[in-house]
Amino acid sequence: MATTAKATAFGAGAVVATGVLSAFWQKRTPAPKNVEFTYFDIKAFPGEKVRLALALSGTPFKDNRVKFADWPALKPSTKYGQLPILKVDGVESYQSGAMLRWAGSLGDGSLYPRDDPEKVRKIEEMLGVSDDLHRAFMPGLYMGMGRHTQYGYPQDWPEKAEVTKRVRETFMNEELGKYMTFLTKELEKSGGFLCGDKPTIADCQMVPQVAHINSGNVDHIPKGVLNDKFPLVIAWIDRMNALPKIKHFRNESE
């Protein structure tokens, strides 16, 4: 009888402890009073993922969009010479991954539930897949943007256009399908989003990334390249964009 009583007390204590721990995590990120986010006036995923996370968390923010012509004057004043910049209650921070995780912990915390280690593990796994896709895509993208010198080519490089075309087509033919298959398998299991039936910061990061590749805005990668072979991926993008908070954000920003 005493053992049963002790076990019952222990169980009650565990429930209380769990509740206290959950409350502790939720209090770790108090609602900010003033949020400003600065990035280029494009939907590229380094900035757009943070915008989507802020919108889905229900966090009001000032969306500062920088024109490319204005960037050279702004660049020297930034900490790392790059965007985005997040300013929270007057304090600036950099690095989009840190911003994304912070934004995901706002609101009800469901975008990045730090009190659920298994869900966080899955989210981080999918963020890793996104990072791998980014690394596979970047050489062709950067070459076309005039950053070919980062890969050892001279500034004046007559073969630039030809090599850029070949690198992008190689990515499309040999890498893109592999990653879309990864996403398809996750979506088959979840039936909704990458990490379950609700969106997380993994969706915030990967939707603009994949949508950009599929948009037709990247030379030598046709518009709608994913539409026929990966319908679950397209449905997932549409599902994300149809969320009321995302639709409201799009209407406000366009």
Tab-separated table of C-alpha atoms in Angstrom:
chain	number	residue	atom	x	y	z
A	1	MET	CA	0.000	0.000	0.000
A	2	ALA	CA	2.831	2.343	0.887
A	3	THR	CA	4.554	1.460	-2.382
A	4	THR	CA	1.391	2.260	-4.302
A	5	ALA	CA	1.056	5.563	-2.496
A	6	LYS	CA	4.671	6.422	-3.266
A	7	ALA	CA	4.202	5.516	-6.911
A	8	THR	CA	1.057	7.599	-7.101
A	9	ALA	CA	2.819	10.530	-5.485
A	10	PHE	CA	5.760	10.109	-7.820
A	11	GLY	CA	3.447	10.017	-10.812
A	12	ALA	CA	1.677	13.167	-9.667
A	13	GLY	CA	5.024	14.821	-9.112
A	14	ALA	CA	6.124	13.849	-12.600
A	15	VAL	CA	2.997	15.399	-14.070
A	16	VAL	CA	3.601	18.592	-12.114
A	17	ALA	CA	7.252	18.633	-13.146
A	18	THR	CA	6.301	18.146	-16.778
A	19	GLY	CA	3.862	21.017	-16.543
A	20	VAL	CA	6.445	23.259	-14.924
A	21	LEU	CA	9.023	22.355	-17.567
A	22	SER	CA	6.558	23.040	-20.356
A	23	ALA	CA	5.679	26.391	-18.824
A	24	PHE	CA	9.399	27.141	-18.465
A	25	TRP	CA	9.999	26.566	-22.170
A	26	GLN	CA	7.007	28.638	-23.150
A	27	LYS	CA	8.289	31.536	-21.041
A	28	ARG	CA	11.715	31.415	-22.649
A	29	THR	CA	10.520	33.509	-25.597
A	30	PRO	CA	8.249	36.309	-24.407
A	31	ALA	CA	6.263	38.143	-27.039
A	32	PRO	CA	8.391	40.983	-28.437
A	33	LYS	CA	7.044	44.510	-28.503
A	34	ASN	CA	8.690	45.651	-31.705
A	35	VAL	CA	10.050	43.509	-34.541
A	36	GLU	CA	11.717	44.726	-37.730
A	37	PHE	CA	12.913	42.386	-40.454
A	38	THR	CA	15.157	43.580	-43.268
A	39	TYR	CA	15.841	41.630	-46.428
A	40	PHE	CA	15.778	42.073	-50.187
A	41	ASP	CA	12.447	42.545	-51.933
A	42	ILE	CA	12.387	38.939	-53.142
A	43	LYS	CA	10.974	35.602	-51.954
A	44	ALA	CA	14.360	33.852	-51.752
A	45	PHE	CA	14.372	31.462	-48.847
A	46	PRO	CA	17.126	33.049	-46.655
A	47	GLY	CA	14.687	35.837	-45.877
A	48	GLU	CA	11.286	34.508	-46.854
A	49	LYS	CA	11.463	31.617	-44.384
A	50	VAL	CA	11.716	34.084	-41.489
A	51	ARG	CA	8.870	36.183	-42.852
A	52	LEU	CA	6.673	33.081	-43.078
A	53	ALA	CA	7.556	31.969	-39.545
A	54	LEU	CA	6.780	35.397	-38.128
A	55	ALA	CA	3.484	35.476	-40.019
A	56	LEU	CA	2.446	31.979	-38.907
A	57	SER	CA	3.353	32.690	-35.287
A	58	GLY	CA	1.045	35.705	-35.363
A	59	THR	CA	3.886	38.124	-34.646
A	60	PRO	CA	3.412	41.627	-36.092
A	61	PHE	CA	6.581	42.905	-37.756
A	62	LYS	CA	7.817	45.718	-39.930
A	63	ASP	CA	8.846	44.181	-43.245
A	64	ASN	CA	11.717	46.295	-44.577
A	65	ARG	CA	12.422	45.338	-48.196
A	66	VAL	CA	15.729	46.475	-49.656
A	67	LYS	CA	16.100	47.248	-53.343
A	68	PHE	CA	19.232	45.817	-54.923
A	69	ALA	CA	20.272	49.318	-56.008
A	70	ASP	CA	20.292	50.422	-52.357
A	71	TRP	CA	22.316	47.483	-51.046
A	72	PRO	CA	25.878	48.798	-51.725
A	73	ALA	CA	25.241	51.802	-49.474
A	74	LEU	CA	23.675	49.679	-46.729
A	75	LYS	CA	26.164	46.795	-46.791
A	76	PRO	CA	29.074	48.473	-44.904
A	77	SER	CA	26.797	49.172	-41.939
A	78	THR	CA	25.823	45.512	-41.474
A	79	LYS	CA	27.649	43.248	-39.044
A	80	TYR	CA	28.597	40.532	-41.531
A	81	GLY	CA	28.080	42.382	-44.796
A	82	GLN	CA	24.899	40.476	-45.544
A	83	LEU	CA	21.144	40.281	-45.112
A	84	PRO	CA	18.757	39.490	-43.476
A	85	ILE	CA	18.780	41.553	-40.303
A	86	LEU	CA	16.313	41.064	-37.477
A	87	LYS	CA	15.778	43.826	-34.920
A	88	VAL	CA	13.821	42.871	-31.799
A	89	ASP	CA	12.989	45.623	-29.337
A	90	GLY	CA	15.941	47.625	-30.626
A	91	VAL	CA	18.502	44.785	-30.609
A	92	GLU	CA	19.852	43.571	-33.956
A	93	SER	CA	20.633	39.945	-34.732
A	94	TYR	CA	21.977	38.167	-37.783
A	95	GLN	CA	22.069	34.680	-39.380
A	96	SER	CA	18.771	33.496	-40.793
A	97	GLY	CA	18.827	30.070	-39.118
A	98	ALA	CA	18.953	31.652	-35.671
A	99	MET	CA	16.159	34.046	-36.649
A	100	LEU	CA	14.032	31.190	-37.961
A	101	ARG	CA	14.276	29.162	-34.750
A	102	TRP	CA	13.554	32.212	-32.632
A	103	ALA	CA	10.509	33.110	-34.727
A	104	GLY	CA	9.317	29.508	-34.535
A	105	SER	CA	9.274	29.654	-30.749
A	106	LEU	CA	6.877	32.613	-30.710
A	107	GLY	CA	3.113	32.424	-30.482
A	108	ASP	CA	1.986	28.991	-29.325
A	109	GLY	CA	5.444	27.605	-30.105
A	110	SER	CA	4.116	24.935	-32.472
A	111	LEU	CA	6.425	25.932	-35.316
A	112	TYR	CA	9.450	24.912	-33.215
A	113	PRO	CA	8.187	23.173	-30.043
A	114	ARG	CA	11.304	23.129	-27.895
A	115	ASP	CA	9.536	21.111	-25.183
A	116	ASP	CA	9.027	18.229	-27.650
A	117	PRO	CA	12.487	16.761	-28.370
A	118	GLU	CA	11.189	14.219	-30.891
A	119	LYS	CA	9.429	16.871	-32.946
A	120	VAL	CA	12.487	19.137	-32.786
A	121	ARG	CA	14.660	16.239	-33.944
A	122	LYS	CA	12.414	15.731	-36.963
A	123	ILE	CA	12.339	19.429	-37.734
A	124	GLU	CA	16.131	19.612	-37.580
A	125	GLU	CA	16.378	16.558	-39.855
A	126	MET	CA	14.273	18.268	-42.508
A	127	LEU	CA	16.191	21.513	-42.122
A	128	GLY	CA	19.317	19.456	-42.810
A	129	VAL	CA	17.759	18.095	-46.009
A	130	SER	CA	16.984	21.682	-46.995
A	131	ASP	CA	20.590	22.679	-46.364
A	132	ASP	CA	21.787	19.768	-48.530
A	133	LEU	CA	19.481	20.874	-51.342
A	134	HIS	CA	20.807	24.410	-50.971
A	135	ARG	CA	24.414	23.240	-51.298
A	136	ALA	CA	23.566	21.236	-54.408
A	137	PHE	CA	21.785	24.197	-56.013
A	138	MET	CA	24.173	27.010	-55.113
A	139	PRO	CA	27.052	26.488	-57.604
A	140	GLY	CA	24.813	26.931	-60.629
A	141	LEU	CA	22.898	29.788	-59.023
A	142	TYR	CA	25.994	31.703	-57.954
A	143	MET	CA	27.715	31.266	-61.300
A	144	GLY	CA	24.754	32.871	-62.997
A	145	MET	CA	24.797	35.717	-60.471
A	146	GLY	CA	28.375	36.633	-61.340
A	147	ARG	CA	29.966	34.923	-58.343
A	148	HIS	CA	31.951	32.465	-60.452
A	149	THR	CA	35.211	33.811	-59.034
A	150	GLN	CA	34.285	32.010	-55.772
A	151	TYR	CA	34.807	28.754	-57.654
A	152	GLY	CA	38.236	29.664	-59.013
A	153	TYR	CA	37.194	31.094	-62.371
A	154	PRO	CA	38.545	34.463	-63.591
A	155	GLN	CA	36.320	37.514	-63.634
A	156	ASP	CA	36.557	37.651	-67.420
A	157	TRP	CA	35.460	34.150	-68.333
A	158	PRO	CA	34.126	33.595	-71.863
A	159	GLU	CA	32.687	30.166	-71.014
A	160	LYS	CA	30.609	31.461	-68.099
A	161	ALA	CA	27.211	31.224	-69.806
A	162	GLU	CA	27.886	27.766	-71.212
A	163	VAL	CA	29.177	26.343	-67.923
A	164	THR	CA	26.347	27.925	-65.930
A	165	LYS	CA	23.817	26.279	-68.234
A	166	ARG	CA	25.528	22.906	-67.896
A	167	VAL	CA	25.787	23.088	-64.095
A	168	ARG	CA	22.124	24.068	-63.681
A	169	GLU	CA	20.930	21.363	-66.048
A	170	THR	CA	23.070	18.806	-64.235
A	171	PHE	CA	21.476	19.845	-60.951
A	172	MET	CA	18.018	19.536	-62.474
A	173	ASN	CA	18.672	16.128	-64.054
A	174	GLU	CA	20.761	14.480	-61.346
A	175	GLU	CA	20.016	16.134	-57.996
A	176	LEU	CA	16.608	17.786	-57.951
A	177	GLY	CA	14.569	14.590	-58.338
A	178	LYS	CA	16.443	12.943	-55.485
A	179	TYR	CA	15.509	15.670	-53.047
A	180	MET	CA	11.915	15.876	-54.234
A	181	THR	CA	11.632	12.138	-53.657
A	182	PHE	CA	12.826	12.668	-50.088
A	183	LEU	CA	10.095	15.265	-49.573
A	184	THR	CA	7.452	13.113	-51.227
A	185	LYS	CA	8.149	10.231	-48.843
A	186	GLU	CA	7.790	12.514	-45.832
A	187	LEU	CA	4.548	13.976	-47.162
A	188	GLU	CA	3.143	10.503	-47.825
A	189	LYS	CA	3.671	9.685	-44.160
A	190	SER	CA	2.406	12.933	-42.697
A	191	GLY	CA	-0.463	13.665	-45.065
A	192	GLY	CA	0.033	17.369	-44.529
A	193	PHE	CA	3.367	19.000	-43.851
A	194	LEU	CA	6.963	17.841	-43.579
A	195	CYS	CA	6.899	17.020	-39.869
A	196	GLY	CA	3.266	16.192	-39.230
A	197	ASP	CA	-0.212	17.567	-39.737
A	198	LYS	CA	0.787	21.131	-38.835
A	199	PRO	CA	3.411	23.434	-40.365
A	200	THR	CA	6.766	23.954	-38.690
A	201	ILE	CA	9.812	26.037	-39.455
A	202	ALA	CA	10.949	23.211	-41.752
A	203	ASP	CA	8.017	24.032	-44.040
A	204	CYS	CA	8.740	27.754	-43.696
A	205	GLN	CA	12.266	27.134	-44.963
A	206	MET	CA	11.619	24.610	-47.709
A	207	VAL	CA	8.479	25.974	-49.341
A	208	PRO	CA	10.102	29.174	-50.693
A	209	GLN	CA	13.232	27.200	-51.574
A	210	VAL	CA	11.396	24.608	-53.672
A	211	ALA	CA	8.908	27.131	-55.075
A	212	HIS	CA	11.786	29.240	-56.371
A	213	ILE	CA	13.336	26.299	-58.191
A	214	ASN	CA	9.942	25.522	-59.733
A	215	SER	CA	9.089	29.138	-60.592
A	216	GLY	CA	10.772	29.501	-63.973
A	217	ASN	CA	12.877	32.371	-62.629
A	218	VAL	CA	16.059	30.283	-62.770
A	219	ASP	CA	17.478	30.123	-66.287
A	220	HIS	CA	17.764	26.593	-67.739
A	221	ILE	CA	15.319	25.132	-65.188
A	222	PRO	CA	11.862	25.199	-66.790
A	223	LYS	CA	8.853	26.636	-65.012
A	224	GLY	CA	6.796	23.857	-63.448
A	225	VAL	CA	9.605	21.323	-63.696
A	226	LEU	CA	8.179	19.538	-60.627
A	227	ASN	CA	4.495	19.666	-61.500
A	228	ASP	CA	4.071	16.346	-63.276
A	229	LYS	CA	6.518	14.111	-61.419
A	230	PHE	CA	6.002	15.372	-57.872
A	231	PRO	CA	2.313	16.232	-57.334
A	232	LEU	CA	2.525	15.782	-53.551
A	233	VAL	CA	5.254	18.420	-53.401
A	234	ILE	CA	3.146	20.855	-55.426
A	235	ALA	CA	0.097	20.134	-53.252
A	236	TRP	CA	2.215	20.795	-50.148
A	237	ILE	CA	3.331	24.185	-51.494
A	238	ASP	CA	-0.281	25.063	-52.305
A	239	ARG	CA	-1.395	23.889	-48.849
A	240	MET	CA	1.176	26.105	-47.169
A	241	ASN	CA	0.267	29.138	-49.257
A	242	ALA	CA	-3.433	28.593	-48.532
A	243	LEU	CA	-2.990	28.937	-44.750
A	244	PRO	CA	-4.986	31.998	-43.640
A	245	LYS	CA	-2.040	33.714	-41.946
A	246	ILE	CA	0.159	33.183	-45.007
A	247	LYS	CA	-2.548	34.471	-47.340
A	248	HIS	CA	-2.979	37.539	-45.149
A	249	PHE	CA	0.768	38.139	-45.138
A	250	ARG	CA	0.947	37.807	-48.938
A	251	ASN	CA	-1.929	40.249	-49.387
A	252	GLU	CA	-0.274	42.760	-47.072
A	253	SER	CA	3.154	42.517	-48.716
A	254	GLU	CA	2.211	42.477	-52.400
